[in-house]
Coordinates of C-alpha atoms in Angstrom, one line a residue:
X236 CA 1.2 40.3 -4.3
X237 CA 2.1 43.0 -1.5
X238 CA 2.5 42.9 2.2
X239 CA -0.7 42.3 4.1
X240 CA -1.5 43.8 7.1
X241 CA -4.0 41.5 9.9
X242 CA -5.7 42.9 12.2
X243 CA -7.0 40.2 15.3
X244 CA -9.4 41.5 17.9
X245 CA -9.2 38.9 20.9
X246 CA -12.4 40.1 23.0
X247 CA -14.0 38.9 25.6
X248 CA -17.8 38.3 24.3
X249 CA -21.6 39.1 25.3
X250 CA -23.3 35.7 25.9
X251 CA -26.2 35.4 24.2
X252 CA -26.4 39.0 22.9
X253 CA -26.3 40.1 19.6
X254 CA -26.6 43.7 19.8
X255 CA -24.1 43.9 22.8
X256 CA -21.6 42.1 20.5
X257 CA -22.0 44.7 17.6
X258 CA -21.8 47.7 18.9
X259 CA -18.7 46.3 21.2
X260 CA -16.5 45.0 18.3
X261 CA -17.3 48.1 16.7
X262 CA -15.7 50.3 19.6
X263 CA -12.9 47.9 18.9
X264 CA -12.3 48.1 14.9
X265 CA -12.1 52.1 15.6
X266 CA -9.4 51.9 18.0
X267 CA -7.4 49.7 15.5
X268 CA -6.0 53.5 14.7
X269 CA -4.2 52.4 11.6
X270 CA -4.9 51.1 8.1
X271 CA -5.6 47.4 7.4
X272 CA -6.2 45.0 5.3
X273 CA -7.8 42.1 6.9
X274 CA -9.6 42.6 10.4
X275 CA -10.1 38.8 11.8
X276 CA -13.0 38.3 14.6
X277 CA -13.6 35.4 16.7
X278 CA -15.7 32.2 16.2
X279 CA -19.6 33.1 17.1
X280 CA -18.9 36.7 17.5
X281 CA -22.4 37.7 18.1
X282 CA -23.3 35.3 20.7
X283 CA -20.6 33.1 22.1
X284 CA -20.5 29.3 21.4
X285 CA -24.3 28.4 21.8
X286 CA -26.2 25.8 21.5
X287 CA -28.9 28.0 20.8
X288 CA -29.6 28.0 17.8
X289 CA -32.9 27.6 17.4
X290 CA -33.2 31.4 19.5
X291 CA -30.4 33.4 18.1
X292 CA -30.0 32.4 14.6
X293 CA -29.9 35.2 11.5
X294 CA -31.0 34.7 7.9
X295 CA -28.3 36.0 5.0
X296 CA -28.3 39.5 4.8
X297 CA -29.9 40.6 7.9
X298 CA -28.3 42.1 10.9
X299 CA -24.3 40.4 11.3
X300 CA -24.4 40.9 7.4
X301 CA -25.3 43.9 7.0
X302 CA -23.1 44.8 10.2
X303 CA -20.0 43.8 8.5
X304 CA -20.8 45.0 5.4
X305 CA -20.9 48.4 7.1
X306 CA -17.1 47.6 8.7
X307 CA -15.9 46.7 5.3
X308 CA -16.8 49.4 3.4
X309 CA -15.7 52.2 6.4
X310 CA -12.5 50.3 7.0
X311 CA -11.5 49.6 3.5
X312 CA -10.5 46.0 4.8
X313 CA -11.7 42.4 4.3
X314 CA -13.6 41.8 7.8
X315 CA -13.7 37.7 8.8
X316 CA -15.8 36.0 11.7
X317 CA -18.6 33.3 12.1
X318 CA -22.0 33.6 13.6
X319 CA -25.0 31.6 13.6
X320 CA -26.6 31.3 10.1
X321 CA -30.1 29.5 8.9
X322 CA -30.5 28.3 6.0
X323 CA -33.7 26.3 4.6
X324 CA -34.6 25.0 8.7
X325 CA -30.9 24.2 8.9
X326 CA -28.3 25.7 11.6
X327 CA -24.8 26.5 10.5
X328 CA -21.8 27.7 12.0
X329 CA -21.1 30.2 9.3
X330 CA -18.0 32.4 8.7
X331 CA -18.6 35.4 6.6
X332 CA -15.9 36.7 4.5
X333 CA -17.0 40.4 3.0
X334 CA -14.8 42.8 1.4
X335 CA -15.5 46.8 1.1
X336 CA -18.3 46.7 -1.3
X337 CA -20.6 44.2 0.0
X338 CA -18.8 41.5 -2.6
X339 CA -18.7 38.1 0.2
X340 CA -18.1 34.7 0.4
X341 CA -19.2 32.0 3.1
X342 CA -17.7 28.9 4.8
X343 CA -19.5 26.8 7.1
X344 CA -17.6 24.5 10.1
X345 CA -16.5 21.1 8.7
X346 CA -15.7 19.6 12.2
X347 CA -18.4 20.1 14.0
X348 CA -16.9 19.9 18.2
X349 CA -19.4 16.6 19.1
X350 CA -18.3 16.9 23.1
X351 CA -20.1 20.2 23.1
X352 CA -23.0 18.6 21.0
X353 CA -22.4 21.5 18.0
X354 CA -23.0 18.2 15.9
X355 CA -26.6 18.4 17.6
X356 CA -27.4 21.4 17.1
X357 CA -25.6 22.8 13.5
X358 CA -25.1 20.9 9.9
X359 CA -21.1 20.9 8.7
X360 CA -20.2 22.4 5.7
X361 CA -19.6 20.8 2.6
X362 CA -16.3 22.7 0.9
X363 CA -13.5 24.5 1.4
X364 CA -13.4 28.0 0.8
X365 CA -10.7 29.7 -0.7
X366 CA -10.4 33.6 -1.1
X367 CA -8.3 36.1 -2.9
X368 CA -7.6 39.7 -1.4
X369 CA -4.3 41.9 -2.3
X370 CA -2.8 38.8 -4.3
X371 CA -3.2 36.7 -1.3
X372 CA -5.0 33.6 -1.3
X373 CA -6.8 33.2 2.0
X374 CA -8.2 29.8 3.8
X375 CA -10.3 30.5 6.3
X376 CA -11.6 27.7 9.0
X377 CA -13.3 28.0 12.4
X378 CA -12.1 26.1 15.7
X379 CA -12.1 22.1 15.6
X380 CA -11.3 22.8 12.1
X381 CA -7.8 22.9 13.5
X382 CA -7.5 19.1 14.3
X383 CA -8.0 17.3 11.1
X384 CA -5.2 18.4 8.7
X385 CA -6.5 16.5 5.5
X386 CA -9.1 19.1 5.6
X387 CA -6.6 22.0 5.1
X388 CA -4.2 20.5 3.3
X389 CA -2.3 23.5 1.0
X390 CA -2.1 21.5 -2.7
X391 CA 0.1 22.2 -5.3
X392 CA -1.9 24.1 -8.2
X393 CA 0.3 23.0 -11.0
X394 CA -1.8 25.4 -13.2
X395 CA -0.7 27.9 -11.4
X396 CA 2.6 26.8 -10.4
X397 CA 1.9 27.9 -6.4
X398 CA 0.3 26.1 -3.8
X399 CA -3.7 26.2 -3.2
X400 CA -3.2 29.3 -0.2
X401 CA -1.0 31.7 1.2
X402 CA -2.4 32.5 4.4
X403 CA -4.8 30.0 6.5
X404 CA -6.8 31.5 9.1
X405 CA -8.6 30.3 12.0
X406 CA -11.3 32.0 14.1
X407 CA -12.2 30.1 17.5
X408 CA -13.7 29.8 20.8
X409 CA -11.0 27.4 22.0
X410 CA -11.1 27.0 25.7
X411 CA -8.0 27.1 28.4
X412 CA -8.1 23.8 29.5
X413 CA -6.6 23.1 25.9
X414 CA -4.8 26.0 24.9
X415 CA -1.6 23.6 24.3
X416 CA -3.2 22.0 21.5
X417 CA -4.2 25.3 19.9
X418 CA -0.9 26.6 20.0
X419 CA 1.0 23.2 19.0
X420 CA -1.6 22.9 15.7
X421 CA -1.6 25.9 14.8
X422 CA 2.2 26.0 14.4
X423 CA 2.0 22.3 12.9
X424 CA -0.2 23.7 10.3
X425 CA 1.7 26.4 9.2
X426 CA 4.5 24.2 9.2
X427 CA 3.2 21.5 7.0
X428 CA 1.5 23.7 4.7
X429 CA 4.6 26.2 4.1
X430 CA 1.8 28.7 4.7
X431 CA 1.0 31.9 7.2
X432 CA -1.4 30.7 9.8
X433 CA -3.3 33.3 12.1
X434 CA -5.9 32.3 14.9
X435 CA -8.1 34.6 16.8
X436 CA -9.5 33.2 19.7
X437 CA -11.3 34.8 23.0
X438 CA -10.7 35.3 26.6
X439 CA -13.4 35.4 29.4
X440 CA -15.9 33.2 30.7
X441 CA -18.6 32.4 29.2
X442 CA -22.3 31.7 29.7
X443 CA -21.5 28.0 30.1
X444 CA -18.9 29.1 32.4
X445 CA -16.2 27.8 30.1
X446 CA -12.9 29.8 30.4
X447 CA -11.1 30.7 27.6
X448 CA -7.5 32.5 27.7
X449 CA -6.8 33.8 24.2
X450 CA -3.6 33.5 23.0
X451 CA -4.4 34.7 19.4
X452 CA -1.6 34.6 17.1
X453 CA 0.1 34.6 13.9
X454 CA 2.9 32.0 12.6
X455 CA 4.7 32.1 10.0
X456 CA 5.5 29.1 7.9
X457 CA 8.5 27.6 9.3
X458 CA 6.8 27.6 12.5
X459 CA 8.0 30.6 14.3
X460 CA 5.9 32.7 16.2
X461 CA 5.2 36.0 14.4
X462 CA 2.9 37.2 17.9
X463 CA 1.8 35.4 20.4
X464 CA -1.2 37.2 22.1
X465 CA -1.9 36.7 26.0
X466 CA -4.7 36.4 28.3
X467 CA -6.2 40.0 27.6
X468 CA -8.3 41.7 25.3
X469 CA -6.1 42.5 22.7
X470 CA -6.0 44.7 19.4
X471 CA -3.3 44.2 17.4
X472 CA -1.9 44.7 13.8
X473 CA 0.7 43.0 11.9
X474 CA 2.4 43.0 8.4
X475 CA 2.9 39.4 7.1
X476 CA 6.0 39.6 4.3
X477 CA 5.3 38.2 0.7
X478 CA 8.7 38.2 -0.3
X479 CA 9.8 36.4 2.9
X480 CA 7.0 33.6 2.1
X481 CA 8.2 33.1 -1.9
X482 CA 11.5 33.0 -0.7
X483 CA 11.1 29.9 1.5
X484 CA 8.9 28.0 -0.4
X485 CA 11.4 28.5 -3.5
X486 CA 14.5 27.3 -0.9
X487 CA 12.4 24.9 0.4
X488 CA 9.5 23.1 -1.6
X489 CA 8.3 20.4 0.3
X490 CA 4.9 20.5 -1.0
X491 CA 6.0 19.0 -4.5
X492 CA 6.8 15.8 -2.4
X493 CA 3.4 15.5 -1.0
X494 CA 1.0 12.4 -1.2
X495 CA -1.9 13.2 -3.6
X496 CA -4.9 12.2 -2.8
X497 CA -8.5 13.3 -3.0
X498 CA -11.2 13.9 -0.6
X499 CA -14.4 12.1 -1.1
X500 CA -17.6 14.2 -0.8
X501 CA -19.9 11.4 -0.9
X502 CA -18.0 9.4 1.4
X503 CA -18.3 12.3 3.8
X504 CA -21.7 13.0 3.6
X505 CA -22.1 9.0 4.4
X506 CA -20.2 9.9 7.5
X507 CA -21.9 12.2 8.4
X508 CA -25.2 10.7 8.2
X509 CA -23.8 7.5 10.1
X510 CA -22.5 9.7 12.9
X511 CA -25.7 12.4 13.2
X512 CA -24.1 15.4 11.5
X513 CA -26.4 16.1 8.8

């Protein structure tokens, strides 16, 4: 397990406009100037945080795919971001995960943000995903994923003798008027789970005229700010420590004092029905 270098593009987005989005986050991956590992886009890259779905929607391997599969393998780097997936008549909020090669993995939205009526519009995912890249093991979530800790909660793999994840990472279209919480959970969860935590979020307004004010970043897991971005498009690279993180959790193992418990799938999709999410 090595040092991993991040890479978070903060951007302002195109509403509504697929091929705007592309080509512009392409611009920005070849100004990262440097060599990378992981290159971390925003929630709904493509379009912004629409409601429709019904319009701008892509099957699996079509044009985002295909996109990113084309950023992975000239990059060399794992390349993470969500877009607007269909699947059998169904809408999802889908984050793509796709390493050099065109090997990928998928995670669609949990907690689907009902005051925007995403639970209207999209179906929430089902499981967890959890990735390996370098020797890192990688959680990715999107947005309101941020509020509901049982959902990330980093569990001790006894197998394995480690927790579940090493890095949890959070792509967003989080809005100004509640940066606060963004930047209070994100350090809470990095803090609880004894983990990295990163978050990408964008700035600009957007077609809903919804501000939004950035302030990507990356923690590290006793809750101290590694960068904090501001209210500009930003590019920026990091190198997250391995030997730092082993060190702590070995001083300080909290997770082996954690309440076990399990998460119900039927029980959730019973929520979900009762509530309109399905």
């Amino acid at each position: 397990m090595q040092d991993l270098k991040i890479t978070l593009i903060q951007s302002d987005l195109h509403w509504e406009d697929i091929g705007a989005n592309l080509a512009m986050f392409e611009e920005k991956i070849w100004q990262i100037g440097q060599s990378t590992d992981v290159i971390v886009l925003p929630e709904m890259f493509t379009t912004g945080f629409t409601m429709k779905a019904n319009k701008l929607a892509e099957h699996m391997n079509m044009r985002t795919f295909k996109w990113m599969k084309q950023m992975a393998d000239q990059t060399g780097a794992l390349v993470l971001g969500s877009f607007i997936a269909t699947i059998h008549d169904r809408f999802y909020n889908r984050l793509l995960w796709m390493e050099p090669g065109g090997t990928f993995k998928t995670y669609d939205k949990r907690h689907l943000f009902r005051m925007g009526e995403e639970n209207q519009t999209y179906s929430p995912g089902e499981s967890l995903l959890i990735g390996h890249w370098k020797g890192w093991r990688i959680c990715p979530l999107i947005c309101y994923d941020l509020r509901f800790p049982v959902w990330s909660r980093n569990r001790w793999n006894a197998a394995l003798k480690r927790p579940s994840y090493d890095l949890l990472l959070y792509v967003a279209n989080w809005p100004l008027v509640r940066v606060n919480a963004w930047e209070t959970l994100l350090k809470a969860r990095a803090i609880e789970n004894l983990s990295y935590v990163a978050g990408v979020n964008r700035v600009g307004v957007d077609g809903n005229g919804i501000e939004y004010n950035g302030q990507s970043a990356i923690i590290g897991p006793k809750g101290d700010s590694i960068f904090s971005g501001q209210e500009m498009e930003t590019i920026k690279t990091l190198q997250i420590s391995s030997n730092s993180l082993h060190a702590y959790r070995d001083k300080f193992p909290a997770f082996m004092d954690a309440d076990d418990f399990t998460i119900d799938s039927e029980e959730l999709m019973e929520r979900d029905q009762l509530f309109g999410q399905s």
